[in-house]
PDB file of C-alpha atoms in Angstrom:
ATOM      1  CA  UNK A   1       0.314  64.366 122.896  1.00  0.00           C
ATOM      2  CA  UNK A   2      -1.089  61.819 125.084  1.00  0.00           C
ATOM      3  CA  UNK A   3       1.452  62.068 127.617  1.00  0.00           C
ATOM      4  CA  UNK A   4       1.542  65.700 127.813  1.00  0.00           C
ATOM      5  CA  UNK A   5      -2.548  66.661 126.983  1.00  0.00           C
ATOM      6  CA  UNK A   6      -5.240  65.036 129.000  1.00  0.00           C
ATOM      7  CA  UNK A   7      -8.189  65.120 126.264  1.00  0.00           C
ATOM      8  CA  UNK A   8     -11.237  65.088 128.531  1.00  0.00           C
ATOM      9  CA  UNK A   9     -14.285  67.601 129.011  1.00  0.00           C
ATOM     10  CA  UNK A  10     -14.143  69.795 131.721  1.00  0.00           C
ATOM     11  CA  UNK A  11     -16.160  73.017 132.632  1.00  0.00           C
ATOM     12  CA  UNK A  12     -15.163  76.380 132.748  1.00  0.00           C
ATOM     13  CA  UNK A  13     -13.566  77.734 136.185  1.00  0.00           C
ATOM     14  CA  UNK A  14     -15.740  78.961 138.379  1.00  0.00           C
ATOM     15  CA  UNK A  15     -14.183  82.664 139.924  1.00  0.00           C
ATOM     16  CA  UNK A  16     -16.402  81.842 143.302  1.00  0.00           C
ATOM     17  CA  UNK A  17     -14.417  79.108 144.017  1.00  0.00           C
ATOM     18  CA  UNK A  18     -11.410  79.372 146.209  1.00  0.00           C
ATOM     19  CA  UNK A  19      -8.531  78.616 143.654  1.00  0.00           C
ATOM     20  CA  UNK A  20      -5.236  76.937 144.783  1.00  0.00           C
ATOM     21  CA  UNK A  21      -1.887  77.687 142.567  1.00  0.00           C
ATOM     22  CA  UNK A  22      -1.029  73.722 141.029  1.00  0.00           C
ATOM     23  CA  UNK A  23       1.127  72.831 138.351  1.00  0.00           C
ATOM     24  CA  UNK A  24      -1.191  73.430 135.901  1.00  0.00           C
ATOM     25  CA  UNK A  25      -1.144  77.163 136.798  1.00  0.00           C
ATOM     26  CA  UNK A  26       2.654  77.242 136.848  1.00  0.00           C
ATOM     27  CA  UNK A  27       4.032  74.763 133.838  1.00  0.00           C
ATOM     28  CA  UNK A  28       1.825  75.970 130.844  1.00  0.00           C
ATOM     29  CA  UNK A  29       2.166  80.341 131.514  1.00  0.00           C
ATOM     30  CA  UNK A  30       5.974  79.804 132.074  1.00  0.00           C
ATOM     31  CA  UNK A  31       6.116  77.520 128.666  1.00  0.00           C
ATOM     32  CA  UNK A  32       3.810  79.599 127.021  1.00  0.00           C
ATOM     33  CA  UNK A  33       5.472  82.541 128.133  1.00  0.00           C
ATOM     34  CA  UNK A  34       9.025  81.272 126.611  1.00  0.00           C
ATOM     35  CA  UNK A  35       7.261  81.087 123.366  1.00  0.00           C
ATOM     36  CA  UNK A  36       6.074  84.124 123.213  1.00  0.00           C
ATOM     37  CA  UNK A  37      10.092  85.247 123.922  1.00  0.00           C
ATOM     38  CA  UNK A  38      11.053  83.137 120.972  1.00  0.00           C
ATOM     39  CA  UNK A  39       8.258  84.518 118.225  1.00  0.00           C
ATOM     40  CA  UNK A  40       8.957  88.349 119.396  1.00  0.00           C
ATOM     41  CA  UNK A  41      12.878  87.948 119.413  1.00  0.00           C
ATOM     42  CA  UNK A  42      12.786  86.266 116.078  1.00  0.00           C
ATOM     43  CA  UNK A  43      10.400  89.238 115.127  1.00  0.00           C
ATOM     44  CA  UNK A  44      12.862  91.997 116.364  1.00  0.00           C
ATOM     45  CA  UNK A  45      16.171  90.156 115.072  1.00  0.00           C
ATOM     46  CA  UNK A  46      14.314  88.848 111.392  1.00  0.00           C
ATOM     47  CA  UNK A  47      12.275  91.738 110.630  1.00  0.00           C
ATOM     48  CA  UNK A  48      13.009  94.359 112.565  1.00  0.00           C
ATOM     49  CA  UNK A  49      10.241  95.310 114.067  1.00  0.00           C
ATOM     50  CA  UNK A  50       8.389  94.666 117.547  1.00  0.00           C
ATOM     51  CA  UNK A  51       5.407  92.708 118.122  1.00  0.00           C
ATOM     52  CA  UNK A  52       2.643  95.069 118.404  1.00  0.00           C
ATOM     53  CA  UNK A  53      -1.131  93.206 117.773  1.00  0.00           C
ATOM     54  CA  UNK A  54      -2.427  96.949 117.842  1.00  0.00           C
ATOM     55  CA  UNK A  55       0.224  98.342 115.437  1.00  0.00           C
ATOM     56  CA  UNK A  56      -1.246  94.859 112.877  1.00  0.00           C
ATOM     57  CA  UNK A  57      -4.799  96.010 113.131  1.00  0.00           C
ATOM     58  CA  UNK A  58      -3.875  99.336 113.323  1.00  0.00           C
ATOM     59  CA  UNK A  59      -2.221  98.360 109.308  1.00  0.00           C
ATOM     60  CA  UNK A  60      -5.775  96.866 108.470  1.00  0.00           C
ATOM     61  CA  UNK A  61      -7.773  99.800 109.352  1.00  0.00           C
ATOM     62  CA  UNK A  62      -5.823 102.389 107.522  1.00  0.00           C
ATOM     63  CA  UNK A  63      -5.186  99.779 104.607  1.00  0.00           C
ATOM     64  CA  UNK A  64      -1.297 100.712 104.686  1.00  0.00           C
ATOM     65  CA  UNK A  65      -0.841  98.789 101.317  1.00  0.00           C
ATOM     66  CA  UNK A  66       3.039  98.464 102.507  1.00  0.00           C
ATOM     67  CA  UNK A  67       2.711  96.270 105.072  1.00  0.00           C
ATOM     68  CA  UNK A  68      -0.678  94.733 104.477  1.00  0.00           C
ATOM     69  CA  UNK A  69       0.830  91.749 103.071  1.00  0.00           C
ATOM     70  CA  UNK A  70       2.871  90.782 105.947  1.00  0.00           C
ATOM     71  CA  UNK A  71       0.657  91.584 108.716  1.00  0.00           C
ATOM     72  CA  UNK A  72      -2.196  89.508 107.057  1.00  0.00           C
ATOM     73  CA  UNK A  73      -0.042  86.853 107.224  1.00  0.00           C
ATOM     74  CA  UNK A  74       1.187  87.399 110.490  1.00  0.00           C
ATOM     75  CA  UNK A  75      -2.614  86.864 111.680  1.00  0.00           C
ATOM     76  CA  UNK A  76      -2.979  84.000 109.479  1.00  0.00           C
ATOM     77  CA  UNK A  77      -0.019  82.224 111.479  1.00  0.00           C
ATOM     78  CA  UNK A  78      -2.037  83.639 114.881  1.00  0.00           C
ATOM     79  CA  UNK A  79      -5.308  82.153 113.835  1.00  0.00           C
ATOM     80  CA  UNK A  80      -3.983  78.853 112.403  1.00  0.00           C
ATOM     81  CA  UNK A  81      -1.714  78.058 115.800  1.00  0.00           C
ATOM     82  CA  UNK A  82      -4.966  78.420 117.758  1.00  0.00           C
ATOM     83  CA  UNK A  83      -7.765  76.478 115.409  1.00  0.00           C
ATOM     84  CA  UNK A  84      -4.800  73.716 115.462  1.00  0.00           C
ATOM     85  CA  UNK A  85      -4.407  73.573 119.323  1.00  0.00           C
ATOM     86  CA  UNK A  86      -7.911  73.340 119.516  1.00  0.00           C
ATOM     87  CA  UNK A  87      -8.736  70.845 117.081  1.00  0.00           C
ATOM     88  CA  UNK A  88      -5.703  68.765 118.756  1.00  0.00           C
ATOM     89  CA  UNK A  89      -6.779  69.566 122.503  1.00  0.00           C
ATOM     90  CA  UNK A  90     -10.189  71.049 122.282  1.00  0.00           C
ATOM     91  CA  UNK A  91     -11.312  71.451 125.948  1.00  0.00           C
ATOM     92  CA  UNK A  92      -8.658  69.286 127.238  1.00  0.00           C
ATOM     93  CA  UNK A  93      -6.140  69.962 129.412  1.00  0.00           C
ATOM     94  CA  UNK A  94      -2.578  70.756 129.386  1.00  0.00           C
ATOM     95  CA  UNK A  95      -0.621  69.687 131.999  1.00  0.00           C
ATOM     96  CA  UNK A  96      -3.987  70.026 134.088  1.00  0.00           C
ATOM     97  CA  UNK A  97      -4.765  73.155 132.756  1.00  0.00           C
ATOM     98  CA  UNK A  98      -7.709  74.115 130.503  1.00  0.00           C
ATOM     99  CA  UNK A  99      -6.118  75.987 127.130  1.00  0.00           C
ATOM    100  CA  UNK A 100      -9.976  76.226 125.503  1.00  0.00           C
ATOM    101  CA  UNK A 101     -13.519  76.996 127.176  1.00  0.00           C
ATOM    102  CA  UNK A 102     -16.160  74.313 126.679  1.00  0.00           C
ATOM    103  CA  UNK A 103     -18.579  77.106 126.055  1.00  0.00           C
ATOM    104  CA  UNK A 104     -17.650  80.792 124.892  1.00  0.00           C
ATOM    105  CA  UNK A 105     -18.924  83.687 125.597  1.00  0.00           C
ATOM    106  CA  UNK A 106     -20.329  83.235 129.578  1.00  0.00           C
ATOM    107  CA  UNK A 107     -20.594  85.578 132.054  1.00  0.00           C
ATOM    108  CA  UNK A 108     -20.773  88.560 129.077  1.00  0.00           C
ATOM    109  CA  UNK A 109     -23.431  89.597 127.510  1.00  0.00           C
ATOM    110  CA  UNK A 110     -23.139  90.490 123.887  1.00  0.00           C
ATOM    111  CA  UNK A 111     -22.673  94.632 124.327  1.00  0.00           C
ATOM    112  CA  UNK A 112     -20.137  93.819 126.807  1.00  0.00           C
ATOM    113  CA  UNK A 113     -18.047  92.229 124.428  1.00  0.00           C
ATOM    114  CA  UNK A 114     -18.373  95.263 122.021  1.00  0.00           C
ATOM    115  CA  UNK A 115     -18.227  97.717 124.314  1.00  0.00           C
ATOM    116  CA  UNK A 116     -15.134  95.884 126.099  1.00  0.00           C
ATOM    117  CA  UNK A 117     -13.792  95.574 122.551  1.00  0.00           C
ATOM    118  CA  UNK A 118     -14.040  98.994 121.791  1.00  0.00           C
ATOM    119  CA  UNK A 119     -12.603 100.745 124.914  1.00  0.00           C
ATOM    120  CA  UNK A 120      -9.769  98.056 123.857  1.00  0.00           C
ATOM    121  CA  UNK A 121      -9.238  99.517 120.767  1.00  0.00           C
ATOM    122  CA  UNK A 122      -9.429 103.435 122.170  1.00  0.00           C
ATOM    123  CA  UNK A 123      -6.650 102.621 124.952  1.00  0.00           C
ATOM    124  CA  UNK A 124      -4.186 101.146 122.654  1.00  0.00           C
ATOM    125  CA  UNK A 125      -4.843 104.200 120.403  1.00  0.00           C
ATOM    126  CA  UNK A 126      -4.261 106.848 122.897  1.00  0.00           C
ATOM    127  CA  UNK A 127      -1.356 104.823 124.606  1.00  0.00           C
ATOM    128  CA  UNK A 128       0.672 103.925 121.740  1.00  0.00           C
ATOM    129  CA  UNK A 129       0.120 100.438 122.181  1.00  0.00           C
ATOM    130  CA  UNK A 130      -1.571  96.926 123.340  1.00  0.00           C
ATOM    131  CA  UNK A 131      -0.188  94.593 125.727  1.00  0.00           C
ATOM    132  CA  UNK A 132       2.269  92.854 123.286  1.00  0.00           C
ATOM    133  CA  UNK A 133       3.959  96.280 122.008  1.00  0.00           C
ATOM    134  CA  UNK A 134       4.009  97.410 125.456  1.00  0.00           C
ATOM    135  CA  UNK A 135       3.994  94.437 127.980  1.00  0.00           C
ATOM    136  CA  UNK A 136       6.316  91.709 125.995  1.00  0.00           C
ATOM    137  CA  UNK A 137       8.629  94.550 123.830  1.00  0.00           C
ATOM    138  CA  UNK A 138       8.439  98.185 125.343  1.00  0.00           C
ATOM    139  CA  UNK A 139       8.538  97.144 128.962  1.00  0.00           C
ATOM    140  CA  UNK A 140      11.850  94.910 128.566  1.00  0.00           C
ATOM    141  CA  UNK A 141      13.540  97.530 126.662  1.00  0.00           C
ATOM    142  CA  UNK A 142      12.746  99.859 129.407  1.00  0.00           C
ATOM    143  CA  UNK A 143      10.899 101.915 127.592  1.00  0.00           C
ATOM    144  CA  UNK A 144       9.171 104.806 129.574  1.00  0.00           C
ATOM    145  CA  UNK A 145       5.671 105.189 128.082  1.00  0.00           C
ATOM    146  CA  UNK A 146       5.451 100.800 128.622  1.00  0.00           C
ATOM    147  CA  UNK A 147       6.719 101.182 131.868  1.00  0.00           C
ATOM    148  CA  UNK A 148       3.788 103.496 132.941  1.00  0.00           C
ATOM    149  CA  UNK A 149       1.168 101.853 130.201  1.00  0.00           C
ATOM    150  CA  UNK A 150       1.643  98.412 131.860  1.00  0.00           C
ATOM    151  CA  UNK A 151       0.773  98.980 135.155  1.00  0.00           C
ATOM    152  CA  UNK A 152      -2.186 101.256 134.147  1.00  0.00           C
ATOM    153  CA  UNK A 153      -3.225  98.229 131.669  1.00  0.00           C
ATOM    154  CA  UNK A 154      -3.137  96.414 134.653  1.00  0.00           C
ATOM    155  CA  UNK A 155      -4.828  98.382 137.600  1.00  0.00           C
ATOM    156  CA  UNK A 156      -7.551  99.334 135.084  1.00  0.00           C
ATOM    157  CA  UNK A 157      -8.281  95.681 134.119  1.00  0.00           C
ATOM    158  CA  UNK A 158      -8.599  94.516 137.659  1.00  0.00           C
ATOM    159  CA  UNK A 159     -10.542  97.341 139.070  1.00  0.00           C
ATOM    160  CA  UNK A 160     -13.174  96.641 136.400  1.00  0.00           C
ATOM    161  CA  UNK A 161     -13.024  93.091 136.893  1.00  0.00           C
ATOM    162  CA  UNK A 162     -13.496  93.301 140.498  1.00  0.00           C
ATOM    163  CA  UNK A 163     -16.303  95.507 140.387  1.00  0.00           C
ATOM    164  CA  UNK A 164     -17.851  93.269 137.795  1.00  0.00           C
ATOM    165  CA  UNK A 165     -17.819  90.753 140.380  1.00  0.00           C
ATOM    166  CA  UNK A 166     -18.792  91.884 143.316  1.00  0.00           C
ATOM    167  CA  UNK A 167     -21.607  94.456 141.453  1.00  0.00           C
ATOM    168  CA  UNK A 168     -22.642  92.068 138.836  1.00  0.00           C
ATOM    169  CA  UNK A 169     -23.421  93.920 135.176  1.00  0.00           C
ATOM    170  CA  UNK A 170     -23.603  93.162 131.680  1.00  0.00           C
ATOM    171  CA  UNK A 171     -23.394  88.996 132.533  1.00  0.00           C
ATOM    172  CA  UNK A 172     -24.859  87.516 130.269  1.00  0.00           C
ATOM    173  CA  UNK A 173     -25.307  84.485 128.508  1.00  0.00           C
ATOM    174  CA  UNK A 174     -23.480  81.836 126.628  1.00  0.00           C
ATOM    175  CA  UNK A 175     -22.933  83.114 123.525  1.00  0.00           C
ATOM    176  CA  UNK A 176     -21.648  80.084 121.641  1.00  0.00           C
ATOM    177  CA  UNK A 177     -21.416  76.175 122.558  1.00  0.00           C
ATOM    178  CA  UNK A 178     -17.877  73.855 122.205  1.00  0.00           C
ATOM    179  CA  UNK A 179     -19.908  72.355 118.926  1.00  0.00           C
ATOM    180  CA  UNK A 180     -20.019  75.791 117.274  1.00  0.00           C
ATOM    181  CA  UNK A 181     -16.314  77.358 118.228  1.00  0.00           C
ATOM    182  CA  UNK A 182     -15.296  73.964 116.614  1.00  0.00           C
ATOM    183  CA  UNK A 183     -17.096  74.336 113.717  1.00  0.00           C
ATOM    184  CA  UNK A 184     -15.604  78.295 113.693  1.00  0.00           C
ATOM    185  CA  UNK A 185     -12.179  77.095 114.542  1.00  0.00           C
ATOM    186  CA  UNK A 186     -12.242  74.588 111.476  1.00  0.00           C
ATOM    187  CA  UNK A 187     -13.876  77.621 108.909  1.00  0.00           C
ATOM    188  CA  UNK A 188     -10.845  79.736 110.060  1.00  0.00           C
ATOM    189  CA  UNK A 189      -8.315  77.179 109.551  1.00  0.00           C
ATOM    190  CA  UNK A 190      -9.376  76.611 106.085  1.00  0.00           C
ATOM    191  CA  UNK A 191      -9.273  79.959 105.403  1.00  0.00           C
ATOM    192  CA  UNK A 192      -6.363  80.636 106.853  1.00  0.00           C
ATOM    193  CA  UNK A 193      -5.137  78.197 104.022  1.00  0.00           C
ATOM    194  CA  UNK A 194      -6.588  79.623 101.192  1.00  0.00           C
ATOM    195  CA  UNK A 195      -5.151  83.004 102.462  1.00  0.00           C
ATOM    196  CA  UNK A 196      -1.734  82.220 102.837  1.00  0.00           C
ATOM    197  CA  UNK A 197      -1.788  80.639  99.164  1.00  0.00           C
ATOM    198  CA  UNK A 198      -3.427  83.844  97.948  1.00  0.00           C
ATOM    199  CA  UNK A 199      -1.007  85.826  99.417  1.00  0.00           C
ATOM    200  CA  UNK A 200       1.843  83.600  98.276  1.00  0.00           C
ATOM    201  CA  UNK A 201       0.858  83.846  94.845  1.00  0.00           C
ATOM    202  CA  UNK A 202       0.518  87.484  94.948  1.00  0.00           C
ATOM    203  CA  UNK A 203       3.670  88.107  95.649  1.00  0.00           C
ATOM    204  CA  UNK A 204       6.034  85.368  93.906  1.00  0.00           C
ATOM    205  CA  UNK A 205       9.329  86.640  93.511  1.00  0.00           C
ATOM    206  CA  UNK A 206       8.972  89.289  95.646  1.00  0.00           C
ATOM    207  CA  UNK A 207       9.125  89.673  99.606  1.00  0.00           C
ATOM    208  CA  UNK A 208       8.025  85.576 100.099  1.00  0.00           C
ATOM    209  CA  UNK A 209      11.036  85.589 102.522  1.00  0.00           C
ATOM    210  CA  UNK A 210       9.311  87.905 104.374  1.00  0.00           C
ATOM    211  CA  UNK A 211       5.778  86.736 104.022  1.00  0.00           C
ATOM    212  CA  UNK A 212       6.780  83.110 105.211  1.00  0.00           C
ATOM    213  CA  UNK A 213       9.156  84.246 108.271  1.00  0.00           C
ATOM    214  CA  UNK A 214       5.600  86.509 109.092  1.00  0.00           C
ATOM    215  CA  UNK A 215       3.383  83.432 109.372  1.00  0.00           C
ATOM    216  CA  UNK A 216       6.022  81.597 111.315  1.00  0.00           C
ATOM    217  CA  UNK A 217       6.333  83.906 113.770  1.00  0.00           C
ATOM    218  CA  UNK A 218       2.439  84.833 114.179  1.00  0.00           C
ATOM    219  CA  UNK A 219       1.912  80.996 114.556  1.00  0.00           C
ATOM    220  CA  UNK A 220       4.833  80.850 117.433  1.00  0.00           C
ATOM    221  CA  UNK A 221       2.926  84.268 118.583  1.00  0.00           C
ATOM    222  CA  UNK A 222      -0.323  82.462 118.452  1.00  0.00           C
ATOM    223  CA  UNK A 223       1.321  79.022 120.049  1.00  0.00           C
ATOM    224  CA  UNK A 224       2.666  80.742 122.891  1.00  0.00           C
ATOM    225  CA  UNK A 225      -1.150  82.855 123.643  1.00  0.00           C
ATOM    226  CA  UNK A 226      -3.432  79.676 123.946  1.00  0.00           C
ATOM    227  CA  UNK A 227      -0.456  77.642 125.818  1.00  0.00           C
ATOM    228  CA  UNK A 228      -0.085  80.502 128.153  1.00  0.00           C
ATOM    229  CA  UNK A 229      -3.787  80.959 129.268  1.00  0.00           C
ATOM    230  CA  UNK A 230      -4.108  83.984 127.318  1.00  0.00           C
ATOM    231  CA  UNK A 231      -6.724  82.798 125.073  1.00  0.00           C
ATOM    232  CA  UNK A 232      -8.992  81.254 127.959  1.00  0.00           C
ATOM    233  CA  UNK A 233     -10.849  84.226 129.412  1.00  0.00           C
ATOM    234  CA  UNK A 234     -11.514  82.149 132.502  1.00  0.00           C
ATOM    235  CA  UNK A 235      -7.563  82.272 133.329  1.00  0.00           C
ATOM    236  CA  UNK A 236      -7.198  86.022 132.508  1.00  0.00           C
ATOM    237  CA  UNK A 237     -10.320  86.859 134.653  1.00  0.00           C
ATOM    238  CA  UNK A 238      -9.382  85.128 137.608  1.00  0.00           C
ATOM    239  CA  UNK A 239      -6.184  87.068 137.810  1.00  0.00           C
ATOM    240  CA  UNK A 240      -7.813  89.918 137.344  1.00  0.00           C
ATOM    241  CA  UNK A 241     -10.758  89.486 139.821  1.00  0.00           C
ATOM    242  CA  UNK A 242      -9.287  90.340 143.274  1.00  0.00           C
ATOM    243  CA  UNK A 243     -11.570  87.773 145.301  1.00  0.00           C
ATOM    244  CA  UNK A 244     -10.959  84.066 147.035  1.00  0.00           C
ATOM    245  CA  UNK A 245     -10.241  82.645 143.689  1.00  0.00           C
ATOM    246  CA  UNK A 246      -7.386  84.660 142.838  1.00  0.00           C
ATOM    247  CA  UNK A 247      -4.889  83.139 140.557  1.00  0.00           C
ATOM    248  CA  UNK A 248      -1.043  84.188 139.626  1.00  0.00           C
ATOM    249  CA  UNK A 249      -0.635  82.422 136.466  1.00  0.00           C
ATOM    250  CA  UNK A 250      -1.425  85.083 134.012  1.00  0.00           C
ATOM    251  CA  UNK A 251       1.494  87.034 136.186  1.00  0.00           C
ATOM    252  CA  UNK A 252       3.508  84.010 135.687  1.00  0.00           C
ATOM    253  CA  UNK A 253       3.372  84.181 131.832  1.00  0.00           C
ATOM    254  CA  UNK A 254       4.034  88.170 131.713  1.00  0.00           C
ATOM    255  CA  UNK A 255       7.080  87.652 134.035  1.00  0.00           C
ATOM    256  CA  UNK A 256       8.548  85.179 131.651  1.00  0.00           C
ATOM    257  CA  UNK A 257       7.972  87.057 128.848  1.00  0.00           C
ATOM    258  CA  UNK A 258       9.471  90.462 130.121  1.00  0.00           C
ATOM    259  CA  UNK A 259      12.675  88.807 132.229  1.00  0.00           C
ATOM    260  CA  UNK A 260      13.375  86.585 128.737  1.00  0.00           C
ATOM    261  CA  UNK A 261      13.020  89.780 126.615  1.00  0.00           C
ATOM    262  CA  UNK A 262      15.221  91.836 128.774  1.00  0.00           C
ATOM    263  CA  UNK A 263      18.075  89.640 127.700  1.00  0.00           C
ATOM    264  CA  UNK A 264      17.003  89.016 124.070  1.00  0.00           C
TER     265      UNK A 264
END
C-alpha cells in the first residue's frame, strides 16, 4: 500500500479553485471504473440480475422476504469495502487523489441532505432506476428508457449544482469531523460482521452459494465506488459544478464503466 497510497492529511477540494486534470483525476476513475465492470458482469453472468442500488433498497422498503437475504448482504459487502478502504487509507491519497473527505458533511446543511436524499429516492422511483441500473447496466445494453434517464440524471445534477454555486443555498456546516466518520466507519464494519454471520446461519444449507457470491460482488461494487471518486462528494461536485474548477474524472469513471459493459 505504501507504494500505491500516500497516507497523509489533506483538505477537501476547494470548487473555487481553478482545477487542472493530473493523474490522480485520470488513474483512480478509470481503475475504479474497471471494477465496477467486474462486480456488475459477475452480477449479470452469477446471478442473473443487474446491478440496480435502487432496485436493493427498493427490496428493503417493501420487505420482499425473497430477496431480502441477498440484497442485505449485497450492502453488507458495499459497506464493508468502504469502512476497509478507509480504515486502510483514511484521508490519504490514491495515486494523488483523495478517496475520503477529512470532514463530512460541508457545504450542506442538514435539510439539504434530506431533501437531496429524498428527491433521490422519487427520481429513481418514477424512472425505473438509479445510476447503477441505468448508467453502468441499462445504458450499455442500449436500453431506451437508460439512454434518455442518463443524460437527464445528468443535466439535472449539474444545473442544480451550478446554481448552488453561483446562488449559494442550503450550505451549511460540517456535519461530522474525520474522528467521528472513523469511529462510524469502524461501528459499520463490525456490524457488517455480525450481519453476514447472522445471515449465514439463517440460511445453512440453503441459498449460501448465493448469499456469499452477493457479498462478493457488493464488496467489488463498493471497491470500485470509493476508488472511483464516487464516494467523495468533493469529486462528484466538481464535475457537476460548471465553473473554473471543472473536473472530468467522474466522466472518466462512467465512460469506463459503460464502454467495458457494452462488451461484457
Amino acid at each position: 500500500f505504501k507504494n500505491i497510497f500516500q497516507l497523509q492529511s489533506i483538505q477537501p477540494t476547494q470548487f473555487t479553485q481553478p482545477m487542472a486534470v493530473s493523474q490522480g483525476d485520470i488513474y483512480p476513475p478509470i481503475i475504479g471504473g474497471i471494477i465496477l465492470c467486474i462486480a456488475t458482469s459477475m452480477h449479470l453472468y452469477l446471478r442473473g440480475k443487474l446491478t440496480s442500488l435502487s432496485s436493493v433498497f427498493h427490496g428493503f422498503a417493501h420487505l420482499q422476504t425473497g430477496v431480502l437475504s441477498w440484497k442485505f448482504t449485497f450492502c453488507f459487502g458495499l459497506i464493508a469495502a468502504s469502512t476497509m478502504m478507509y480504515n486502510i487509507v483514511g484521508t490519504g491519497t490514491f495515486y494523488g487523489s483523495p478517496l475520503f473527505e477529512s470532514t463530512l458533511g460541508a457545504g450542506l446543511d442538514i435539510y439539504g441532505w434530506m431533501i437531496g436524499g429524498y428527491l433521490i429516492g422519487v427520481g429513481s422511483y418514477l424512472t425505473g432506476g438509479c445510476l447503477s441500473g441505468h448508467g453502468f447496466c441499462g445504458v450499455p445494453r442500449f436500453n431506451p428508457r437508460s439512454l434518455t434517464a442518463l443524460p437527464l440524471f445528468l443535466l439535472s445534477a449539474m444545473g442544480v449544482a451550478t446554481l448552488r454555486y453561483y446562488i449559494p443555498f442550503m450550505d451549511g456546516t460540517v456535519i461530522a469531523s474525520s474522528a467521528d466518520v472513523s469511529l462510524t466507519a469502524n461501528i459499520g464494519l463490525g456490524l457488517v460482521i455480525a450481519g453476514l454471520i447472522f445471515v449465514i446461519y439463517k440460511r445453512r444449507g440453503h441459498g449460501i452459494r448465493d448469499v456469499l457470491i452477493s457479498f462478493i460482488i457488493g464488496f467489488g461494487f463498493g471497491l470500485g465506488v470509493v476508488i472511483a471518486g464516487f464516494a467523495r462528494r468533493a469529486s462528484v461536485m466538481s464535475f457537476l459544478t460548471l465553473a473554473d474548477g471543472w473536473n472530468p474524472a467522474f466522466l472518466f469513471a462512467l465512460a469506463t464503466v459503460i464502454v467495458l459493459n457494452i462488451f461484457t
